[in-house]
Tab-separated table of C-alpha atoms and ligand atoms in Angstrom:
chain	number	residue	atom	x	y	z
A	149	UNK	CA	14.860	-0.398	-22.337
A	150	UNK	CA	12.324	-3.378	-22.503
A	151	UNK	CA	10.326	-3.547	-25.875
A	152	UNK	CA	7.504	-5.545	-24.024
A	153	UNK	CA	6.141	-6.068	-20.409
A	154	UNK	CA	3.393	-8.255	-18.965
A	155	UNK	CA	1.413	-6.985	-16.017
A	156	UNK	CA	0.591	-9.607	-13.701
A	157	UNK	CA	-2.237	-7.751	-11.921
A	158	UNK	CA	-5.790	-6.472	-12.558
A	159	UNK	CA	-7.839	-3.314	-11.820
A	160	UNK	CA	-6.525	0.206	-11.548
A	161	UNK	CA	-3.005	-0.781	-10.970
A	162	UNK	CA	-2.868	-2.528	-14.134
A	163	UNK	CA	-4.334	0.380	-15.900
A	164	UNK	CA	-1.665	2.554	-14.112
A	165	UNK	CA	1.124	0.230	-15.269
A	166	UNK	CA	-0.048	-0.004	-18.820
A	167	UNK	CA	-0.239	3.955	-18.894
A	168	UNK	CA	3.440	4.201	-17.720
A	169	UNK	CA	4.574	1.558	-20.413
A	170	UNK	CA	2.732	3.664	-23.239
A	171	UNK	CA	4.356	6.668	-22.273
A	172	UNK	CA	7.775	4.820	-22.259
A	173	UNK	CA	6.866	3.356	-25.783
A	174	UNK	CA	6.825	-0.233	-24.321
A	175	UNK	CA	4.207	-2.742	-25.422
A	176	UNK	CA	2.030	-4.576	-22.855
A	177	UNK	CA	0.489	-7.849	-22.157
A	178	UNK	CA	-2.545	-7.853	-19.961
A	179	UNK	CA	-3.477	-11.183	-17.983
A	180	UNK	CA	-7.079	-11.621	-17.082
A	181	UNK	CA	-9.458	-14.093	-15.100
A	182	UNK	CA	-12.796	-15.208	-16.542
A	183	UNK	CA	-14.548	-12.580	-14.658
A	184	UNK	CA	-12.327	-9.678	-15.789
A	185	UNK	CA	-12.909	-10.305	-19.640
A	186	UNK	CA	-14.453	-6.752	-19.819
A	187	UNK	CA	-12.233	-5.033	-17.562
A	188	UNK	CA	-10.439	-1.759	-18.852
A	189	UNK	CA	-6.780	-3.263	-18.518
A	190	UNK	CA	-7.654	-5.825	-21.152
A	191	UNK	CA	-8.966	-3.231	-23.420
A	192	UNK	CA	-6.004	-0.995	-23.047
A	193	UNK	CA	-3.184	-3.533	-23.463
A	194	UNK	CA	-1.689	-4.389	-26.615
A	195	UNK	CA	-2.421	-8.198	-25.781
A	196	UNK	CA	-4.291	-9.835	-23.411
A	197	UNK	CA	-4.387	-13.477	-22.319
A	198	UNK	CA	-6.678	-15.297	-20.074
A	199	UNK	CA	-4.948	-16.989	-17.189
A	200	UNK	CA	-7.842	-19.035	-15.689
A	201	UNK	CA	-11.074	-18.759	-13.587
A	202	UNK	CA	-12.512	-15.963	-11.570
A	203	UNK	CA	-10.896	-17.010	-8.210
A	204	UNK	CA	-7.456	-15.417	-7.647
A	205	UNK	CA	-5.870	-18.779	-6.962
A	206	UNK	CA	-6.741	-19.947	-10.558
A	207	UNK	CA	-5.698	-16.725	-12.198
A	208	UNK	CA	-3.855	-13.907	-10.731
A	209	UNK	CA	-1.977	-16.160	-8.138
A	210	UNK	CA	-1.476	-18.997	-10.835
A	211	UNK	CA	2.397	-18.812	-11.531
A	212	UNK	CA	2.442	-21.547	-14.223
A	213	UNK	CA	-0.416	-19.774	-16.077
A	214	UNK	CA	1.218	-16.269	-15.700
A	215	UNK	CA	4.768	-17.578	-16.595
A	216	UNK	CA	3.369	-19.520	-19.871
A	217	UNK	CA	1.480	-16.354	-20.912
A	218	UNK	CA	4.592	-14.332	-20.607
A	219	UNK	CA	6.754	-17.007	-22.589
A	220	UNK	CA	4.035	-17.268	-25.257
A	221	UNK	CA	3.905	-13.461	-25.883
A	222	UNK	CA	7.674	-13.211	-25.507
A	223	UNK	CA	7.941	-10.498	-22.808
A	224	UNK	CA	11.219	-9.353	-21.457
A	225	UNK	CA	9.716	-8.397	-18.233
A	226	UNK	CA	6.844	-8.843	-15.745
A	227	UNK	CA	5.324	-5.936	-13.414
A	228	UNK	CA	3.618	-7.405	-10.458
A	229	UNK	CA	1.884	-4.385	-9.288
A	230	UNK	CA	0.711	-4.564	-5.746
A	231	UNK	CA	-0.996	-7.499	-4.006
A	232	UNK	CA	-1.257	-10.928	-5.576
A	233	UNK	CA	2.347	-11.955	-6.424
A	234	UNK	CA	4.129	-8.697	-5.904
A	235	UNK	CA	5.604	-9.940	-2.420
A	236	UNK	CA	6.155	-13.476	-3.401
A	237	UNK	CA	10.015	-14.075	-3.478
A	238	UNK	CA	9.314	-17.416	-5.221
A	239	UNK	CA	7.584	-15.782	-8.082
A	240	UNK	CA	10.525	-13.305	-8.365
A	241	UNK	CA	12.809	-16.378	-8.593
A	242	UNK	CA	10.803	-18.272	-11.050
A	243	UNK	CA	10.877	-15.098	-13.289
A	244	UNK	CA	14.654	-14.827	-12.793
A	245	UNK	CA	15.070	-18.616	-13.972
A	246	UNK	CA	13.023	-18.082	-16.962
A	247	UNK	CA	15.200	-15.080	-17.974
A	248	UNK	CA	12.195	-12.724	-17.540
A	249	UNK	CA	13.016	-9.581	-15.385
A	250	UNK	CA	10.986	-9.176	-12.259
A	251	UNK	CA	10.064	-5.323	-12.024
A	252	UNK	CA	10.982	-5.225	-8.177
A	253	UNK	CA	13.611	-5.957	-5.788
A	254	UNK	CA	15.863	-9.055	-5.740
A	255	UNK	CA	14.212	-12.139	-4.271
A	256	UNK	CA	16.404	-12.035	-1.218
A	257	UNK	CA	15.118	-8.510	-0.298
A	258	UNK	CA	11.507	-9.739	-0.732
A	259	UNK	CA	12.002	-12.760	1.374
A	260	UNK	CA	13.947	-10.932	4.165
A	261	UNK	CA	11.294	-8.005	4.436
A	262	UNK	CA	8.519	-10.528	3.979
A	263	UNK	CA	9.383	-12.023	7.378
A	264	UNK	CA	8.637	-9.031	9.411
A	265	UNK	CA	10.072	-10.709	12.594
A	266	UNK	CA	13.303	-11.059	10.734
A	267	UNK	CA	13.279	-7.749	9.138
A	268	UNK	CA	12.651	-6.224	12.839
A	269	UNK	CA	15.639	-8.075	14.031
A	270	UNK	CA	17.989	-6.729	11.277
A	271	UNK	CA	16.954	-3.132	11.991
A	272	UNK	CA	17.049	-3.321	15.756
A	273	UNK	CA	20.719	-4.916	15.543
A	274	UNK	CA	21.684	-1.946	13.353
A	275	UNK	CA	20.221	0.725	15.834
A	276	UNK	CA	16.989	1.447	13.829
A	277	UNK	CA	14.318	2.416	16.152
A	278	UNK	CA	11.847	-0.330	16.765
A	279	UNK	CA	8.801	-0.764	19.152
A	280	UNK	CA	9.755	-2.794	22.152
A	281	UNK	CA	8.458	-6.320	21.763
A	282	UNK	CA	9.848	-10.108	21.281
A	283	UNK	CA	13.079	-10.811	19.592
A	284	UNK	CA	11.504	-12.811	16.685
A	285	UNK	CA	8.935	-15.421	16.791
A	286	UNK	CA	6.936	-16.402	19.661
A	287	UNK	CA	6.879	-20.164	20.271
A	288	UNK	CA	4.175	-20.711	22.828
A	289	UNK	CA	1.746	-18.831	25.047
A	290	UNK	CA	4.299	-18.948	27.978
A	291	UNK	CA	6.665	-17.037	26.006
A	292	UNK	CA	4.092	-14.770	24.967
A	293	UNK	CA	3.161	-13.947	28.556
A	294	UNK	CA	6.830	-13.495	29.458
A	295	UNK	CA	7.132	-10.824	26.651
A	296	UNK	CA	3.889	-9.013	27.237
A	297	UNK	CA	4.757	-8.482	30.868
A	298	UNK	CA	8.253	-7.323	30.133
A	299	UNK	CA	7.097	-4.968	27.584
A	300	UNK	CA	3.860	-4.005	29.566
A	301	UNK	CA	0.251	-4.235	28.289
A	302	UNK	CA	-1.292	-3.344	26.006
A	303	UNK	CA	0.297	-5.337	23.308
A	304	UNK	CA	-0.176	-6.323	19.738
A	305	UNK	CA	0.252	-9.857	18.466
A	306	UNK	CA	1.408	-9.715	14.722
A	307	UNK	CA	1.803	-12.287	11.813
A	308	UNK	CA	5.375	-12.606	10.850
A	309	UNK	CA	4.152	-13.312	7.254
A	310	UNK	CA	1.311	-10.833	7.216
A	311	UNK	CA	-0.098	-8.065	5.392
A	312	UNK	CA	-3.184	-6.062	4.742
A	313	UNK	CA	-3.842	-5.950	8.341
A	314	UNK	CA	-4.660	-9.474	8.800
A	315	UNK	CA	-3.413	-11.629	11.654
A	316	UNK	CA	-3.238	-9.001	14.198
A	317	UNK	CA	-4.773	-8.889	17.625
A	318	UNK	CA	-4.224	-6.511	20.585
A	319	UNK	CA	-4.255	-7.607	24.224
A	320	UNK	CA	-4.849	-5.592	27.463
A	321	UNK	CA	-4.054	-8.457	29.910
A	322	UNK	CA	-2.922	-11.861	30.472
A	323	UNK	CA	-6.160	-13.528	29.819
A	324	UNK	CA	-6.831	-11.711	26.497
A	325	UNK	CA	-3.152	-12.493	25.347
A	326	UNK	CA	-3.453	-16.077	25.382
A	327	UNK	CA	-6.557	-16.018	23.188
A	328	UNK	CA	-5.114	-13.289	21.089
A	329	UNK	CA	-2.174	-15.208	20.426
A	330	UNK	CA	-3.960	-18.404	19.456
A	331	UNK	CA	-6.437	-16.383	17.082
A	332	UNK	CA	-3.468	-14.483	15.649
A	333	UNK	CA	-1.795	-17.682	14.944
A	334	UNK	CA	-4.766	-19.357	13.387
A	335	UNK	CA	-5.716	-16.494	11.379
A	336	UNK	CA	-1.938	-16.117	10.084
A	337	UNK	CA	-2.113	-19.680	9.153
A	338	UNK	CA	-5.396	-19.386	7.077
A	339	UNK	CA	-4.239	-16.115	5.227
A	340	UNK	CA	-0.568	-16.720	4.789
A	341	UNK	CA	-0.084	-20.391	5.379
A	342	UNK	CA	2.317	-19.177	7.898
A	343	UNK	CA	1.205	-19.187	11.683
A	344	UNK	CA	4.471	-17.444	12.811
A	345	UNK	CA	3.423	-14.399	15.099
A	346	UNK	CA	5.489	-11.960	17.011
A	347	UNK	CA	4.634	-9.328	19.807
A	348	UNK	CA	5.157	-5.635	19.922
A	349	UNK	CA	3.955	-3.121	22.668
A	350	UNK	CA	0.953	-1.381	21.363
A	351	UNK	CA	1.374	2.262	20.626
A	352	UNK	CA	-1.569	4.325	21.805
A	353	UNK	CA	-3.178	6.776	19.431
A	354	UNK	CA	-0.256	6.347	16.909
A	355	UNK	CA	0.069	7.753	13.379
A	356	UNK	CA	1.250	6.069	10.310
A	357	UNK	CA	4.084	7.449	8.434
A	358	UNK	CA	5.875	5.867	5.759
A	359	UNK	CA	8.974	6.859	3.442
A	360	UNK	CA	9.180	6.023	-0.281
A	361	UNK	CA	12.536	4.732	-1.411
A	362	UNK	CA	14.068	4.241	-4.865
A	363	UNK	CA	17.298	2.540	-5.486
A	364	UNK	CA	19.006	1.575	-8.674
A	365	UNK	CA	20.866	-1.722	-9.035
A	366	UNK	CA	24.240	-0.114	-8.392
A	367	UNK	CA	23.572	1.041	-4.869
A	368	UNK	CA	22.444	4.531	-5.400
A	369	UNK	CA	19.427	5.128	-3.081
A	370	UNK	CA	17.154	8.183	-2.698
A	371	UNK	CA	13.920	8.677	-0.760
A	372	UNK	CA	10.992	10.718	-2.154
A	373	UNK	CA	9.785	12.019	1.125
A	374	UNK	CA	6.787	10.657	3.306
A	375	UNK	CA	3.332	9.846	2.950
A	376	UNK	CA	0.808	10.154	6.220
A	377	UNK	CA	-1.566	7.019	6.154
A	378	UNK	CA	-3.182	7.435	9.585
A	379	UNK	CA	-6.860	7.360	8.452
A	380	UNK	CA	-7.204	3.530	8.429
A	381	UNK	CA	-10.255	1.338	9.004
A	382	UNK	CA	-9.243	-2.300	10.361
A	383	UNK	CA	-5.538	-1.609	9.828
A	384	UNK	CA	-6.397	-0.750	6.271
A	385	UNK	CA	-5.624	2.654	4.822
A	386	UNK	CA	-8.396	4.949	3.529
A	387	UNK	CA	-6.982	8.288	3.071
A	388	UNK	CA	-3.133	9.072	2.250
A	389	UNK	CA	-1.608	12.479	2.157
A	390	UNK	CA	1.703	13.804	1.406
A	391	UNK	CA	3.583	15.507	3.321
A	392	UNK	CA	2.543	14.556	6.677
A	393	UNK	CA	0.877	17.196	8.813
A	394	UNK	CA	2.842	16.286	11.788
A	395	UNK	CA	6.427	16.315	10.693
A	396	UNK	CA	8.606	19.570	11.102
A	397	UNK	CA	11.785	20.167	8.942
A	398	UNK	CA	14.131	18.438	11.647
A	399	UNK	CA	12.131	15.060	12.065
A	400	UNK	CA	11.250	14.902	8.458
A	401	UNK	CA	14.894	14.893	7.719
A	402	UNK	CA	15.634	12.344	10.381
A	403	UNK	CA	12.944	9.914	9.279
A	404	UNK	CA	14.285	10.288	5.685
A	405	UNK	CA	17.866	9.517	6.723
A	406	UNK	CA	16.612	6.539	8.845
A	407	UNK	CA	14.500	5.037	5.981
A	408	UNK	CA	17.577	5.415	3.566
A	409	UNK	CA	19.593	3.361	6.350
A	410	UNK	CA	16.937	0.555	6.291
A	411	UNK	CA	16.853	0.379	2.523
A	412	UNK	CA	20.653	0.033	2.594
A	413	UNK	CA	20.740	-2.542	5.389
A	414	UNK	CA	18.158	-4.588	3.064
A	415	UNK	CA	20.672	-3.920	0.042
A	416	UNK	CA	17.446	-2.960	-1.530
A	417	UNK	CA	16.905	-2.324	-5.218
A	418	UNK	CA	13.790	-0.890	-7.020
A	419	UNK	CA	10.868	1.149	-5.289
A	420	UNK	CA	10.108	0.247	-1.814
A	421	UNK	CA	8.354	1.748	1.304
A	422	UNK	CA	9.637	1.813	4.944
A	423	UNK	CA	6.676	2.099	7.241
A	424	UNK	CA	6.926	3.784	10.886
A	425	UNK	CA	4.766	4.195	13.543
A	426	UNK	CA	4.972	7.727	15.279
A	427	UNK	CA	3.602	8.032	18.845
A	428	UNK	CA	2.156	11.024	20.687
A	429	UNK	CA	5.689	12.287	21.547
A	430	UNK	CA	6.821	12.230	18.033
A	431	UNK	CA	9.225	9.175	18.392
A	432	UNK	CA	9.317	6.972	15.497
A	433	UNK	CA	9.581	3.262	14.968
A	434	UNK	CA	10.179	0.966	12.104
A	435	UNK	CA	7.330	-1.137	11.534
A	436	UNK	CA	7.962	-2.977	8.252
A	437	UNK	CA	9.169	-2.466	4.681
A	438	UNK	CA	6.899	-2.949	1.735
A	439	UNK	CA	8.962	-4.375	-1.376
A	440	UNK	CA	6.490	-3.186	-4.094
A	441	UNK	CA	4.690	-0.261	-5.509
A	442	UNK	CA	2.218	0.941	-2.975
A	443	UNK	CA	-1.535	1.954	-3.709
A	444	UNK	CA	-0.925	5.312	-2.370
A	445	UNK	CA	2.135	5.912	-4.565
A	446	UNK	CA	0.318	8.833	-6.499
A	447	UNK	CA	0.618	11.290	-3.513
A	448	UNK	CA	4.217	11.225	-3.816
A	449	UNK	CA	4.134	11.469	-7.576
A	450	UNK	CA	2.112	14.795	-7.107
A	451	UNK	CA	4.528	16.362	-4.586
A	452	UNK	CA	7.628	15.384	-6.503
A	453	UNK	CA	6.745	15.298	-10.040
A	454	UNK	CA	8.697	11.768	-10.188
A	455	UNK	CA	6.617	8.870	-11.948
A	456	UNK	CA	7.515	6.105	-9.514
A	457	UNK	CA	6.085	3.248	-11.789
A	458	UNK	CA	8.407	4.437	-14.749
A	459	UNK	CA	11.220	4.574	-12.376
A	460	UNK	CA	10.678	1.193	-11.429
A	461	UNK	CA	10.633	0.113	-15.131
A	462	UNK	CA	13.838	2.130	-15.823
A	463	UNK	CA	15.687	0.661	-12.857
A	464	UNK	CA	14.594	-2.935	-13.773
A	465	UNK	CA	15.982	-2.522	-17.179
A	466	UNK	CA	19.301	-1.555	-15.661
A	467	UNK	CA	19.434	2.232	-15.953
A	468	UNK	CA	20.936	4.413	-13.251
A	469	UNK	CA	18.882	6.595	-11.044
A	470	UNK	CA	18.690	9.876	-12.874
A	471	UNK	CA	18.565	12.248	-9.730
A	472	UNK	CA	20.326	12.469	-6.576
A	473	UNK	CA	18.656	13.406	-3.145
A	474	UNK	CA	19.512	16.942	-3.381
A	475	UNK	CA	17.751	17.234	-6.926
A	476	UNK	CA	14.230	16.007	-5.432
A	477	UNK	CA	12.051	18.864	-4.783
A	478	UNK	CA	8.849	18.913	-2.947
A	479	UNK	CA	5.833	20.973	-4.173
A	480	UNK	CA	2.484	21.451	-2.389
A	481	UNK	CA	0.299	18.917	-0.636
A	482	UNK	CA	-1.414	15.819	-2.253
A	483	UNK	CA	-4.225	13.887	-0.743
A	484	UNK	CA	-5.640	10.353	-1.918
A	485	UNK	CA	-9.211	8.996	-1.124
A	486	UNK	CA	-9.590	5.235	-1.636
A	487	UNK	CA	-12.983	4.548	-3.260
A	488	UNK	CA	-14.145	0.948	-2.206
A	489	UNK	CA	-17.287	-0.740	-3.488
A	490	UNK	CA	-18.407	-1.095	0.123
A	491	UNK	CA	-21.230	-0.064	2.191
A	492	UNK	CA	-19.834	2.052	5.085
A	493	UNK	CA	-23.255	2.084	6.866
A	494	UNK	CA	-23.380	-1.828	6.898
A	495	UNK	CA	-20.176	-2.443	8.258
A	496	UNK	CA	-18.220	-1.918	5.020
A	497	UNK	CA	-19.763	-5.073	3.439
A	498	UNK	CA	-18.500	-5.485	-0.326
A	499	UNK	CA	-21.048	-4.149	-2.663
A	500	UNK	CA	-20.296	-5.596	-6.060
A	501	UNK	CA	-22.660	-5.396	-9.007
A	502	UNK	CA	-23.259	-3.262	-12.202
A	503	UNK	CA	-22.100	0.343	-12.139
A	504	UNK	CA	-25.156	2.201	-13.882
A	505	UNK	CA	-24.305	5.697	-12.931
A	506	UNK	CA	-20.778	6.822	-13.312
A	507	UNK	CA	-19.895	10.724	-13.283
A	508	UNK	CA	-16.238	11.037	-12.624
A	509	UNK	CA	-14.813	14.361	-11.172
A	510	UNK	CA	-12.545	16.396	-13.144
A	511	UNK	CA	-11.161	19.919	-13.366
A	512	UNK	CA	-7.773	21.312	-12.100
A	513	UNK	CA	-5.513	19.360	-10.103
A	514	UNK	CA	-7.655	16.069	-9.962
A	515	UNK	CA	-6.392	12.709	-10.897
A	516	UNK	CA	-8.469	9.624	-10.965
A	517	UNK	CA	-6.870	6.162	-11.195
A	518	UNK	CA	-9.463	3.658	-11.853
A	519	UNK	CA	-10.490	0.775	-14.168
A	520	UNK	CA	-14.338	1.276	-13.821
A	521	UNK	CA	-16.515	2.856	-16.470
A	522	UNK	CA	-20.518	2.918	-17.183
A	523	UNK	CA	-21.902	-0.582	-17.063
A	524	UNK	CA	-18.948	-1.954	-15.629
A	525	UNK	CA	-19.615	-5.118	-13.456
A	526	UNK	CA	-17.702	-4.940	-10.122
A	527	UNK	CA	-16.995	-8.590	-9.639
A	528	UNK	CA	-17.101	-10.137	-6.022
A	529	UNK	CA	-14.033	-12.086	-6.280
A	530	UNK	CA	-11.304	-9.396	-5.654
A	531	UNK	CA	-10.533	-6.590	-3.522
A	532	UNK	CA	-13.190	-3.943	-3.265
A	533	UNK	CA	-11.225	-0.745	-4.301
A	534	UNK	CA	-12.590	0.503	-7.511
A	535	UNK	CA	-10.876	3.862	-7.703
A	536	UNK	CA	-8.311	6.424	-6.238
A	537	UNK	CA	-9.203	10.020	-6.191
A	538	UNK	CA	-5.881	12.073	-5.815
A	539	UNK	CA	-5.725	15.828	-5.781
A	540	UNK	CA	-2.913	18.297	-5.411
A	541	UNK	CA	-3.011	21.766	-3.865
A	542	UNK	CA	-0.358	24.461	-2.960
A	543	UNK	CA	-0.981	23.738	0.622
A	544	UNK	CA	-3.110	21.345	2.645
A	545	UNK	CA	-6.124	23.663	2.965
A	546	UNK	CA	-6.285	23.901	-0.861
A	547	UNK	CA	-5.794	20.127	-1.531
A	548	UNK	CA	-8.850	19.646	1.048
A	549	UNK	CA	-10.919	22.276	-0.953
A	550	UNK	CA	-10.259	20.453	-4.292
A	551	UNK	CA	-10.830	17.044	-2.608
A	552	UNK	CA	-14.212	18.195	-1.278
A	553	UNK	CA	-15.404	19.614	-4.537
A	554	UNK	CA	-14.076	16.539	-6.532
A	555	UNK	CA	-15.886	14.291	-3.977
A	556	UNK	CA	-19.080	16.217	-4.453
A	557	UNK	CA	-18.747	15.797	-8.375
A	558	UNK	CA	-18.063	12.043	-8.079
A	559	UNK	CA	-21.301	10.029	-8.760
A	560	UNK	CA	-21.321	6.084	-8.608
A	561	UNK	CA	-24.457	3.988	-8.307
A	562	UNK	CA	-26.162	2.004	-7.511
A	563	UNK	CA	-23.308	-0.020	-6.075
A	564	UNK	CA	-22.382	1.455	-2.758
A	565	UNK	CA	-19.099	3.222	-2.186
A	566	UNK	CA	-16.968	4.895	0.321
A	567	UNK	CA	-17.518	8.415	-1.484
A	568	UNK	CA	-20.108	9.522	1.244
A	569	UNK	CA	-17.800	8.560	3.896
A	570	UNK	CA	-14.978	10.550	2.513
A	571	UNK	CA	-17.390	13.488	2.149
A	572	UNK	CA	-18.076	13.461	5.902
A	573	UNK	CA	-14.593	12.892	6.836
A	574	UNK	CA	-13.658	15.924	4.885
A	575	UNK	CA	-15.939	17.932	7.073
A	576	UNK	CA	-14.569	16.592	10.396
A	577	UNK	CA	-12.861	19.085	12.564
A	578	UNK	CA	-10.274	16.628	13.863
A	579	UNK	CA	-9.208	15.677	10.432
A	580	UNK	CA	-9.269	19.103	8.855
A	581	UNK	CA	-6.987	20.111	11.884
A	582	UNK	CA	-4.723	17.227	10.827
A	583	UNK	CA	-5.009	16.094	14.495
A	584	UNK	CA	-5.934	12.367	14.110
A	585	UNK	CA	-4.706	8.883	15.142
A	586	UNK	CA	-5.139	5.442	13.477
A	587	UNK	CA	-8.546	5.144	15.743
A	588	UNK	CA	-10.049	7.900	13.703
A	589	UNK	CA	-12.522	6.009	11.729
A	590	UNK	CA	-13.597	3.897	14.902
A	591	UNK	CA	-14.084	6.993	17.144
A	592	UNK	CA	-16.091	8.744	14.094
A	593	UNK	CA	-18.432	5.884	14.002
A	594	UNK	CA	-18.643	5.290	17.713
A	595	UNK	CA	-19.700	9.096	18.110
A	596	UNK	CA	-22.845	8.420	15.986
A	597	UNK	CA	-21.882	9.491	12.656
A	598	UNK	CA	-23.886	7.729	9.900
A	599	UNK	CA	-23.332	8.168	6.220
B	749	ADP	P1	0.289	-4.973	7.515
B	749	ADP	O1	1.470	-5.310	6.787
B	749	ADP	O2	-0.879	-5.902	7.791
B	749	ADP	O3	-0.325	-3.758	6.886
B	749	ADP	P2	1.572	-3.517	9.710
B	749	ADP	O4	2.598	-3.655	10.600
B	749	ADP	O5	1.910	-2.507	8.261
B	749	ADP	O6	0.667	-4.666	8.979
B	749	ADP	O7	0.450	-2.586	10.591
B	749	ADP	C1	-0.841	-1.981	9.956
B	749	ADP	C2	-1.405	-1.163	10.815
B	749	ADP	O8	-1.715	-1.802	12.275
B	749	ADP	C3	-0.655	0.133	11.417
B	749	ADP	O9	-0.497	1.083	10.267
B	749	ADP	C4	-1.242	0.581	12.631
B	749	ADP	O10	-2.250	1.167	12.458
B	749	ADP	C5	-1.212	-0.800	13.176
B	749	ADP	N1	-0.189	-1.326	14.031
B	749	ADP	C6	0.626	-2.074	13.589
B	749	ADP	N2	1.600	-2.225	14.896
B	749	ADP	C7	1.135	-1.542	15.768
B	749	ADP	C8	1.575	-1.216	17.197
B	749	ADP	N3	2.673	-1.634	17.683
B	749	ADP	N4	0.796	-0.350	17.979
B	749	ADP	C9	0.040	0.419	17.382
B	749	ADP	N5	-0.557	0.090	16.255
B	749	ADP	C10	-0.110	-0.751	15.320
């Protein structure tokens, strides 16, 4: 096992990883930008090093500065968290060449899955169900038109190097498609320095269901069941739950088996997530694999009792998986609400600033993963998620009841947050019945719901 780990991240996930390290008896090094001097991860780590200016490019994405920090502090491994450098295969390679263990999969798997069009090709070739679409990258608008007419409108143009819902455009006819193709390309170039896009048939009213994978360095692979992340805004997840309300025993087993097959095809090691879209007829299609810890991992932890971050560290240090598929048991129902510093009534514009009122929820079966505290200044430079509220009940109804009361206890001000939006969603009949699609939030607002 490692003696010392550097955490190349900030915010709640840096705090989450420090906690796992503490429990494993591993010393920690935090890195921080000038804007994050007062951040909780800096206070909780054994050592902390400033790696640059406020902008992510200068600090959390600054590979030479992070590697220097790792070398100065003599760490054996780096945990990248999610976002920033977590899915950067070059960073994983640099770590390797500096004899620092990257806590994640091998660089080859990151690179393969990072090219979503290539990953789809591999899956399709091996009989994994995928959404009908182009066979790889689309070169020009003529080819785009040909594919769209073949799979039939509506279609979705997606960035091959994409993530976080960026570089995606839907089109309902030829006219739309050409502009969707060009804007998706431009957005992808800007966001990911890679203009490559591909096309899929647009699945109407889908659900997003994903499966958590753990694989050691010796080929043992298990899944930890599914998460349902259908409640999204602009393709960004807002509420996640485990298990999924729409899977029955047979479909659950099947999706788990398919996810395991996907991970094996990628020769995957460490923690990863296979994302699927599920259509109205309960057909499921491989969408992509995320080669890192996910924001929503706690719901899986609560229903399985497995600490995924600790498992990532154990696997990276060369340990074998300590359980087989048949040892993994599922208990009850977990739900997570993402609390973002945004104003839902003003188009979800970011709401940075000082947190003056901070009254966190507590009590039985409530978990709060956050880096905020009273008088914390939410900086304007990074992702607006400031907390994750996660609850665990014996069944879905109990989890909903716990979440409602936890949301009612939770007070943050004067920065605006998504708490009032969640309170409303948890009173919405369609949500309570579990009958939703990825369009839920859109419909919710167009039905005149105000917070
Ligand atoms: P990202 O990597 O940017 O998160 P994904 O491929 O995971 O992109 O897609 C994000 C979300 O976009 C999905 O959860 C789903 O809501 C929507 N989406 C993606 N592909 C399709 C599709 N073919 N049909 C309908 N919705 C889609």
